[in-house]
PDB file of C-alpha atoms in Angstrom:
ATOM      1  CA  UNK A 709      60.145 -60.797 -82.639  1.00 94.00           C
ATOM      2  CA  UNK A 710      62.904 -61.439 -79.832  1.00 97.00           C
ATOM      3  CA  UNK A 711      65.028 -64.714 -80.518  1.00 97.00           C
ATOM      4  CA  UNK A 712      67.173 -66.542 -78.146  1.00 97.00           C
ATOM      5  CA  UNK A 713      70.328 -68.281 -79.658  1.00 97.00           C
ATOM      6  CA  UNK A 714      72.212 -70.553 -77.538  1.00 95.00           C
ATOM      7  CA  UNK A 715      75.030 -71.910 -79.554  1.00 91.00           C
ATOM      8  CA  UNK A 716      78.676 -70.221 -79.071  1.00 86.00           C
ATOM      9  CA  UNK A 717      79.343 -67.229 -81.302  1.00 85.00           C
ATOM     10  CA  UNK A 718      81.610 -68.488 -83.541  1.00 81.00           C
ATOM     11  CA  UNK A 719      78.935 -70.754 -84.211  1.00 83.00           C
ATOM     12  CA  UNK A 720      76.263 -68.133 -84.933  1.00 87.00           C
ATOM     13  CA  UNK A 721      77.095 -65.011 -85.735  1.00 89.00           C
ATOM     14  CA  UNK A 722      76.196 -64.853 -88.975  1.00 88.00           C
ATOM     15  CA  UNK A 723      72.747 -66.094 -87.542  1.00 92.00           C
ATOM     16  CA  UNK A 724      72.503 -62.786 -85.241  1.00 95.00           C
ATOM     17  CA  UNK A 725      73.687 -60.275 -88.108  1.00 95.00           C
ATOM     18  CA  UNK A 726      70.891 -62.117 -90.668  1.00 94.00           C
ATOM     19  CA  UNK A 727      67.933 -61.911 -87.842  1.00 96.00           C
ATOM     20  CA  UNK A 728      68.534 -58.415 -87.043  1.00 96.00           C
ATOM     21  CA  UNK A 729      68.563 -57.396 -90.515  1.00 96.00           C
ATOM     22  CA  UNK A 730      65.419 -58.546 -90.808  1.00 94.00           C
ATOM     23  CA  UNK A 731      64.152 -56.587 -87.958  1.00 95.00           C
ATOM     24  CA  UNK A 732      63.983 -59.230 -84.778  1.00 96.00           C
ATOM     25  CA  UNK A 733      65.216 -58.602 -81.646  1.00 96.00           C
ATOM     26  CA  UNK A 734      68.072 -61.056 -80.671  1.00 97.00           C
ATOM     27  CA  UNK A 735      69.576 -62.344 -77.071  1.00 96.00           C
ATOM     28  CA  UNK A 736      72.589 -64.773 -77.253  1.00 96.00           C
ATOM     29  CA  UNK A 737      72.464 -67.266 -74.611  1.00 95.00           C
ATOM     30  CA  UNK A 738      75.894 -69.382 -74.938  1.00 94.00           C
ATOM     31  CA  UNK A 739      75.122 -72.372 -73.205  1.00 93.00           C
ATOM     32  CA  UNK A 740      78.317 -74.681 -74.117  1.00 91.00           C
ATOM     33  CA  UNK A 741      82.068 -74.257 -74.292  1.00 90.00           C
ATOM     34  CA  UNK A 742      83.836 -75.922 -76.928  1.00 91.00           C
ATOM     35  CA  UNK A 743      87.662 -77.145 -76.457  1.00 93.00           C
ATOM     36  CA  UNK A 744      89.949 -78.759 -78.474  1.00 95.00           C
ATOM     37  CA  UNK A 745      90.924 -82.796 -77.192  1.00 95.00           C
ATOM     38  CA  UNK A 746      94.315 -84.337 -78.839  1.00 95.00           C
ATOM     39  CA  UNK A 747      94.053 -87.009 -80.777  1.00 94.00           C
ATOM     40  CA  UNK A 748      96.908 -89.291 -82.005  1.00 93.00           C
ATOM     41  CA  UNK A 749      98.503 -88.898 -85.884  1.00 92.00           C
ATOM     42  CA  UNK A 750      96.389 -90.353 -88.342  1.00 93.00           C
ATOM     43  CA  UNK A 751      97.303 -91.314 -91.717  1.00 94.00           C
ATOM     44  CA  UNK A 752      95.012 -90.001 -93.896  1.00 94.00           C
ATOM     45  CA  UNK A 753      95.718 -90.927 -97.004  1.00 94.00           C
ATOM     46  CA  UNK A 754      95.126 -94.633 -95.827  1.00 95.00           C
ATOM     47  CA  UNK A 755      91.180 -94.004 -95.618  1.00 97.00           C
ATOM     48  CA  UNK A 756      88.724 -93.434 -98.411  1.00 96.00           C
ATOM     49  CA  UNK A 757      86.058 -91.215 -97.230  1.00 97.00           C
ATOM     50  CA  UNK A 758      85.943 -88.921 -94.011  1.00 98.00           C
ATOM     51  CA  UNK A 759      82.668 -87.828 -92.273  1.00 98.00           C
ATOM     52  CA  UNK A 760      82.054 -84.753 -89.989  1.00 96.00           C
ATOM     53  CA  UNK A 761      79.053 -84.759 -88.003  1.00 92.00           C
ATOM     54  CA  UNK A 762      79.839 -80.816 -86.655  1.00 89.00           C
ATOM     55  CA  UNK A 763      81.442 -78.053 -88.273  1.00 90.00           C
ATOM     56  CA  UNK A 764      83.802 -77.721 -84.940  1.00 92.00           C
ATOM     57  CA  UNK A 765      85.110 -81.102 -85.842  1.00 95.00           C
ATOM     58  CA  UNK A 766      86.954 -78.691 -88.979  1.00 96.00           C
ATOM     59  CA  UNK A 767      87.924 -76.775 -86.936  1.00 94.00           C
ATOM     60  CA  UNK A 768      90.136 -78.598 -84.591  1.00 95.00           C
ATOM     61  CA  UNK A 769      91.367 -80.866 -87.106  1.00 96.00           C
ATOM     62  CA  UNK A 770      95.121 -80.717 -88.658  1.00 94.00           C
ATOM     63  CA  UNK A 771      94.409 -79.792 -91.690  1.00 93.00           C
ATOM     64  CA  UNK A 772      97.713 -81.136 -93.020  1.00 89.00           C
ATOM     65  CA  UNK A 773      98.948 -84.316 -94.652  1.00 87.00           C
ATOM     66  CA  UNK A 774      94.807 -84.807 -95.974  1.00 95.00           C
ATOM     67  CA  UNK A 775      94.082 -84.603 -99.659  1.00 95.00           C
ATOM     68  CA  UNK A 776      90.994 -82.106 -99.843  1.00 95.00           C
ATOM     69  CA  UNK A 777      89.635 -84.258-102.883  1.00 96.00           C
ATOM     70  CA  UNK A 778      89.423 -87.231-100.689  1.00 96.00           C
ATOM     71  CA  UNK A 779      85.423 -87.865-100.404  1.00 97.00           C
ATOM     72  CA  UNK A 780      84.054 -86.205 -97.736  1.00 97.00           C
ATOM     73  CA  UNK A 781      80.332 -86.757 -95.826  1.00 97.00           C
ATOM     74  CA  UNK A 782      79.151 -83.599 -93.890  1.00 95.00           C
ATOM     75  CA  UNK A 783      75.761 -83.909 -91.665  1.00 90.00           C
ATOM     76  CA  UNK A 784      74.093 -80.613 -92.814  1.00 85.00           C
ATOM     77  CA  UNK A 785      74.771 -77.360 -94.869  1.00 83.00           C
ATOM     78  CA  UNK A 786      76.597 -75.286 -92.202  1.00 82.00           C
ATOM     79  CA  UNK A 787      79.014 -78.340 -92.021  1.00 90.00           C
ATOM     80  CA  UNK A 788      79.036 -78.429 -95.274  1.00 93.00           C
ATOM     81  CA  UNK A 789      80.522 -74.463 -95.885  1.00 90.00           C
ATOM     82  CA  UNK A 790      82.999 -74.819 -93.076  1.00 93.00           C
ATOM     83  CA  UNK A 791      84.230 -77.969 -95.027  1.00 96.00           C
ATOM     84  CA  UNK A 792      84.472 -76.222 -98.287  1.00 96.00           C
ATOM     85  CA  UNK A 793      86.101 -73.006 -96.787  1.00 95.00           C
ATOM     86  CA  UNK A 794      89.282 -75.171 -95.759  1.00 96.00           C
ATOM     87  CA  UNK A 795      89.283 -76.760 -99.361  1.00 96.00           C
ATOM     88  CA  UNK A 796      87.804 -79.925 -98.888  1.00 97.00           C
ATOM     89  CA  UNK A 797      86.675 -80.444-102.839  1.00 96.00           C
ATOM     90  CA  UNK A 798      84.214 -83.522-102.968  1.00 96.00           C
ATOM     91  CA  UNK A 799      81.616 -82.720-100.544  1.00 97.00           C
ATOM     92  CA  UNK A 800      78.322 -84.570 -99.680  1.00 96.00           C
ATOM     93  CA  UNK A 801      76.007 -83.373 -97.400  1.00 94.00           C
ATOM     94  CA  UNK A 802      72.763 -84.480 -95.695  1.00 91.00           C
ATOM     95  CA  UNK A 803      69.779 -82.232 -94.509  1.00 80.00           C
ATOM     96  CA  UNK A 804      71.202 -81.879 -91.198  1.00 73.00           C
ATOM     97  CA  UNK A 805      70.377 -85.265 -89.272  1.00 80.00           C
ATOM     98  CA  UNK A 806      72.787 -88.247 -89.322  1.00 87.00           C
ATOM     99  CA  UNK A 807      70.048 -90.773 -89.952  1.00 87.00           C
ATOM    100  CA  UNK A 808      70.015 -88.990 -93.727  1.00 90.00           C
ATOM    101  CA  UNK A 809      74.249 -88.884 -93.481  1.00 94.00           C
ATOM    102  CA  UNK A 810      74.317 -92.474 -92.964  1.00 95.00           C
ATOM    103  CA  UNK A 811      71.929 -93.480 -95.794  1.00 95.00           C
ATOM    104  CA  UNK A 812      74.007 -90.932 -97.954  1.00 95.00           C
ATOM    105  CA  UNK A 813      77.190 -92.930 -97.064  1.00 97.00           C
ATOM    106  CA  UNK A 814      75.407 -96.200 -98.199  1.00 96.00           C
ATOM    107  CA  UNK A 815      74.755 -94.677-101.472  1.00 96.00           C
ATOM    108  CA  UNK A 816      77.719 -93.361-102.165  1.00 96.00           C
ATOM    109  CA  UNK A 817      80.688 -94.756-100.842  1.00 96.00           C
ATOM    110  CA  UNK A 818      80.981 -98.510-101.487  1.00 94.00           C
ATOM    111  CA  UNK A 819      82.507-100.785 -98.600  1.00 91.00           C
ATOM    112  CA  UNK A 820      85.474-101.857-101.218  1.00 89.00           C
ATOM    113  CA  UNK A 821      86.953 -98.300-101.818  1.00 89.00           C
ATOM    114  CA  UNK A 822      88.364 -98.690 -98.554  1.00 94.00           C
ATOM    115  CA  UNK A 823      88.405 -97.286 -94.592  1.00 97.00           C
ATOM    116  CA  UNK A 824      86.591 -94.355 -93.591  1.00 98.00           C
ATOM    117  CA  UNK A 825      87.300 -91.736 -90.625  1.00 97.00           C
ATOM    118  CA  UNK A 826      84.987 -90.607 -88.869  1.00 97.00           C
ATOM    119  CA  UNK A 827      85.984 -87.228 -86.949  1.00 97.00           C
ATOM    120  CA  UNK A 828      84.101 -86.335 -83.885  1.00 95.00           C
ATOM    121  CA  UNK A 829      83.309 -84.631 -80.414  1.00 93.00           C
ATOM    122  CA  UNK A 830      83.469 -86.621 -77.141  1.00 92.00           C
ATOM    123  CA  UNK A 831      80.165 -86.797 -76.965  1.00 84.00           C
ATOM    124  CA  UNK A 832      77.380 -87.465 -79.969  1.00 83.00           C
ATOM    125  CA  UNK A 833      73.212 -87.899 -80.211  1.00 77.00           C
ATOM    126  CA  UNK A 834      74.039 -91.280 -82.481  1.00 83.00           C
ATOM    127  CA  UNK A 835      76.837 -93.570 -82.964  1.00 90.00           C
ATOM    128  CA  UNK A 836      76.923 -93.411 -86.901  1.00 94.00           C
ATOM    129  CA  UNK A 837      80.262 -95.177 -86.681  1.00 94.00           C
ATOM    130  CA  UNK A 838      79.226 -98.669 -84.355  1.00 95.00           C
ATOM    131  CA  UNK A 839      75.800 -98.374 -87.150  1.00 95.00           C
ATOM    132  CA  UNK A 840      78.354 -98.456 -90.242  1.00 96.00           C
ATOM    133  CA  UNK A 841      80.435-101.009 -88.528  1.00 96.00           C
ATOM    134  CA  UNK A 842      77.562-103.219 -88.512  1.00 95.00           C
ATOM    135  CA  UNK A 843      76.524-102.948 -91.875  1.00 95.00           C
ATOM    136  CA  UNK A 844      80.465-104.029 -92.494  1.00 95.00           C
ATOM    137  CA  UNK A 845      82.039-101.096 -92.846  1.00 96.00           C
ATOM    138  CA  UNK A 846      85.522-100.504 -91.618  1.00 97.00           C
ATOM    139  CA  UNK A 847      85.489 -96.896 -89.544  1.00 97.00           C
ATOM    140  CA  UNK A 848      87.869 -95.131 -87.058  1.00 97.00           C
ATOM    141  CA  UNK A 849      86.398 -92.612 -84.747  1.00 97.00           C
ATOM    142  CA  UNK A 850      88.715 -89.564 -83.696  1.00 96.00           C
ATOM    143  CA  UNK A 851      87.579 -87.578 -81.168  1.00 96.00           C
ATOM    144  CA  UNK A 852      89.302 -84.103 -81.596  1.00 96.00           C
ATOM    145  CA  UNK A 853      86.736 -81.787 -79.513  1.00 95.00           C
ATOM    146  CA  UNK A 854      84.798 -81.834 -76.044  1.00 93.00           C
ATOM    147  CA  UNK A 855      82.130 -79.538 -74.849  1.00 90.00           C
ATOM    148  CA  UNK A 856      80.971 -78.465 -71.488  1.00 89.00           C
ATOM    149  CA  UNK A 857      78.588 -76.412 -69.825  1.00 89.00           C
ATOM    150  CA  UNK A 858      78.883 -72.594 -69.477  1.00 89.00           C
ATOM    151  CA  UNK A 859      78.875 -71.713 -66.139  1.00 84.00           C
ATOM    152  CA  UNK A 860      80.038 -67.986 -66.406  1.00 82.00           C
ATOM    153  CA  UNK A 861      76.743 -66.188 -67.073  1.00 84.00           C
ATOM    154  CA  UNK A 862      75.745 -62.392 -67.005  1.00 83.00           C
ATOM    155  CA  UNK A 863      73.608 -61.442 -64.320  1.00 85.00           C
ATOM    156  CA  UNK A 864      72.553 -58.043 -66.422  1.00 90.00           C
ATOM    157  CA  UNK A 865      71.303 -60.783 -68.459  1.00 91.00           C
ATOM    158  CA  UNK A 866      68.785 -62.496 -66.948  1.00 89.00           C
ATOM    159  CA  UNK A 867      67.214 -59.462 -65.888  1.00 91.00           C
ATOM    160  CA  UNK A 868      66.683 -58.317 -69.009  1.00 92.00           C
ATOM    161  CA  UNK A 869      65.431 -61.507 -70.532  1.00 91.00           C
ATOM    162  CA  UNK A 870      62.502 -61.414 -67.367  1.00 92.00           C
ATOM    163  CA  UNK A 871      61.866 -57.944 -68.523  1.00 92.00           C
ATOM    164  CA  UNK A 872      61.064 -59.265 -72.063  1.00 95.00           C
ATOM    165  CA  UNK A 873      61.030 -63.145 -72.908  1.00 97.00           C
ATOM    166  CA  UNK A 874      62.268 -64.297 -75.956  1.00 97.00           C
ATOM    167  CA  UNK A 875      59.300 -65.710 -78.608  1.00 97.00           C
ATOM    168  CA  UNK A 876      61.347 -68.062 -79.930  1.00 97.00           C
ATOM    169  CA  UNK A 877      64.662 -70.058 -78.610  1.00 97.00           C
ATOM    170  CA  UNK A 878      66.497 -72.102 -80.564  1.00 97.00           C
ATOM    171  CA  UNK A 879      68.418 -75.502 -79.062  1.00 96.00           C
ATOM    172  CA  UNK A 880      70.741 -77.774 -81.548  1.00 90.00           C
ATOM    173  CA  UNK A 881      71.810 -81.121 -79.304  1.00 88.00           C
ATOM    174  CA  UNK A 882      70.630 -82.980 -75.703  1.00 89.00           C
ATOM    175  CA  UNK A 883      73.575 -81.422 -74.217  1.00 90.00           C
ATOM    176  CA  UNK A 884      72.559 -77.871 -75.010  1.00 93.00           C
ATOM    177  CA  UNK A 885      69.070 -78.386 -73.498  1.00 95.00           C
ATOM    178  CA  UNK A 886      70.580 -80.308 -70.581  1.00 94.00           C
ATOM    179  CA  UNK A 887      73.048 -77.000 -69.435  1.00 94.00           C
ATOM    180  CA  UNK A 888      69.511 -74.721 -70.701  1.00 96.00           C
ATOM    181  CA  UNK A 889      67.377 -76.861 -68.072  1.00 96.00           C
ATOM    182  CA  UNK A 890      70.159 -76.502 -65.654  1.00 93.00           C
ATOM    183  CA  UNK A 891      70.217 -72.803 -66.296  1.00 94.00           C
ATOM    184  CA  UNK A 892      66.180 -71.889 -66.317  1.00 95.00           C
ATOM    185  CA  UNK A 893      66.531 -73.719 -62.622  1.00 94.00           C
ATOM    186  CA  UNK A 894      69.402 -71.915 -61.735  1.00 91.00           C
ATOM    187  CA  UNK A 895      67.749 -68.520 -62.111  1.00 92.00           C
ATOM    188  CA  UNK A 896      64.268 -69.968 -61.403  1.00 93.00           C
ATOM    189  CA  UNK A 897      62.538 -69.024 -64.469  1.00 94.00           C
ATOM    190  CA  UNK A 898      60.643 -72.403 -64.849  1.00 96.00           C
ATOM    191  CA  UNK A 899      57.297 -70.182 -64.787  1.00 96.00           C
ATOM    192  CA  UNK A 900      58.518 -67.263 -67.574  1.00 96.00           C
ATOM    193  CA  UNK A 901      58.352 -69.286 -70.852  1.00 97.00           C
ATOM    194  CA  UNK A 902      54.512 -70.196 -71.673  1.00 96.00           C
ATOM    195  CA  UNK A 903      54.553 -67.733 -74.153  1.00 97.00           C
ATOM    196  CA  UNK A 904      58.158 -68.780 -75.957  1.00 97.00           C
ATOM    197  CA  UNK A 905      58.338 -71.604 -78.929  1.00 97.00           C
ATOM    198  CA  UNK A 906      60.890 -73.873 -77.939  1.00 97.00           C
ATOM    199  CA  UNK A 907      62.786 -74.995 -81.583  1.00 96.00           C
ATOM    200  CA  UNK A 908      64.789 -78.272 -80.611  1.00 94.00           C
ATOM    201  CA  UNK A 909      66.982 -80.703 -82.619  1.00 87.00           C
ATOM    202  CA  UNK A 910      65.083 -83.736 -82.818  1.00 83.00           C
ATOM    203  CA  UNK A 911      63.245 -85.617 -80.316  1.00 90.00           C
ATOM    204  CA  UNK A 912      65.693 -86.282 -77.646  1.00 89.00           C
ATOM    205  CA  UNK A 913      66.623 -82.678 -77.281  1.00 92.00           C
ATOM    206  CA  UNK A 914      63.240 -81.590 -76.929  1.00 95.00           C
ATOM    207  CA  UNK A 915      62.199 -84.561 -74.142  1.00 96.00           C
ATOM    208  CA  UNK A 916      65.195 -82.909 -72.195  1.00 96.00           C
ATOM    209  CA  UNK A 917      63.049 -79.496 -71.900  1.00 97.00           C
ATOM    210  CA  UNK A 918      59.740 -80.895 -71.178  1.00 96.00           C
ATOM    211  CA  UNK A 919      59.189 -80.138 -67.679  1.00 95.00           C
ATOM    212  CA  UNK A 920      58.737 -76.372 -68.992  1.00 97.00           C
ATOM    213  CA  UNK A 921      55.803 -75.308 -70.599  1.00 97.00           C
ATOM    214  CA  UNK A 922      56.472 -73.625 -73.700  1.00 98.00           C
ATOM    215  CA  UNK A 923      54.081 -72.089 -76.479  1.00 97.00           C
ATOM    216  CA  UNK A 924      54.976 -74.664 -78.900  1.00 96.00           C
ATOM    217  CA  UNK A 925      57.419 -77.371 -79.682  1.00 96.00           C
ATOM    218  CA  UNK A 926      58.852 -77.559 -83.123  1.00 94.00           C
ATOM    219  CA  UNK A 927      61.382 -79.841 -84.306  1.00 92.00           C
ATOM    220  CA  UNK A 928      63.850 -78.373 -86.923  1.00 87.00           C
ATOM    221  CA  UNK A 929      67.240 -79.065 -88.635  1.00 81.00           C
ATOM    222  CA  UNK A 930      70.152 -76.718 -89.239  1.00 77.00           C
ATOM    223  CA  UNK A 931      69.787 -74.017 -91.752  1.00 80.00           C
ATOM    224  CA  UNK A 932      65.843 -74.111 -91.137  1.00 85.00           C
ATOM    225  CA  UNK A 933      66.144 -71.564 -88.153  1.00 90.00           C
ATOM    226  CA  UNK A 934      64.788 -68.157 -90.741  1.00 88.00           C
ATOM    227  CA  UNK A 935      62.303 -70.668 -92.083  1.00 86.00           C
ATOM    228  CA  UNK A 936      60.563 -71.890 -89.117  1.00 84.00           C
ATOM    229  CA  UNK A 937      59.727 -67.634 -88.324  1.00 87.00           C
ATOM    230  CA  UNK A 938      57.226 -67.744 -90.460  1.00 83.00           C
ATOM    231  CA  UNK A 939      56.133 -71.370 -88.859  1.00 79.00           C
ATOM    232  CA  UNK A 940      54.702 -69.423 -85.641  1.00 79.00           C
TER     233      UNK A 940
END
């Protein structure tokens, strides 16, 4: 089977090495760049909980001056490990949508243990703070990341994805699918992909690819990707 990733490869490596142990075919199809925004100094040890929605929200942080025991709220299990590997201690993650983070965060973080931060990129499917604030908790957004589209492409590339499209592609936020639209009309390949399954995060994503027939549409969260192979 060939498979299209489209997240950087920092962000899926380990993806690539699994699938081609198992025998597939993959193509890596970066279709954002992810950069580091400064953010002012935040006192950590004034807040009770913190919640990452994306593992690159880690990954820029300053690690320093936060106690790793202090209660922390990941989104889904790669989150989750990339949490864990910098010695965060108390970890709770969801099944990889925020709709399931924020009910976790109701259960298990009372509004009287105090302020929670909420560390972020510029731009997010859901805005899991503004819904906390109105249920009366007291959250601070940081925004520590941006992403952007990839615009430096290889041109070997496309040719050899028309020479043999990919049965499955895999797309993990609106923005993604907005720079993959982009790019399918950029090299005019709106006609290639009847025969690919197009694997989106959530609805929203998917609406963004529409226009292009594909196979099938599934709609899958992270750490579902090897499952959904034997979907098709």
């Amino acid at each position: 089977m060939h498979i299209l990733l489209t997240r950087p490869l920092e962000d899926c490596s380990e993806m690539i090495l699994k699938f081609k142990s198992l025998g597939h075919q993959v193509s890596h199809l970066p279709l954002l760049v992810v950069e580091k925004v400064n953010y002012d100094s935040v006192n950590f040890p004034s807040f009770g909980g913190i919640i990452f929605t994306s593992a690159n929200a880690i990954k820029f942080l300053d690690l320093k001056g936060i106690d790793k025991k202090i209660l922390c709220f990941c989104v889904g299990e790669a989150t989750e490990k990339t949490a864990r590997n910098n010695g965060f201690q108390n970890v709770i993650a969801a099944e990889g949508n925020v709709e399931n983070l924020k009910e976790l965060i109701l259960q298990n973080f009372d509004k009287k243990d105090g302020s929670l931060i909420y560390i972020s990129g510029e731009t997010v499917s859901t805005d899991l703070d503004q819904q906390l604030l109105k249920v009366g908790y007291n959250v601070k957004r940081i925004v520590n990341y941006r992403t952007s589209h990839n615009k430096n492409f290889n041109e070997e590339f496309v040719k050899e994805l028309k020479l043999k499209m990919p049965d499955i592609v895999y797309v993990y936020s609106q923005n993604s699918a907005a720079s993959f639209l982009n790019y399918i009309k950029l090299q005019q390949l709106e006609s290639l992909w009847m025969n690919t399954n197009l694997m989106c995060i959530g609805e929203k994503t998917s609406s963004i690819l529409n226009e292009i027939k594909w196979k099938k549409i599934f709609l899958f969260n992270p750490g579902e990707e090897e499952f959904l192979l034997y979907k098709i």
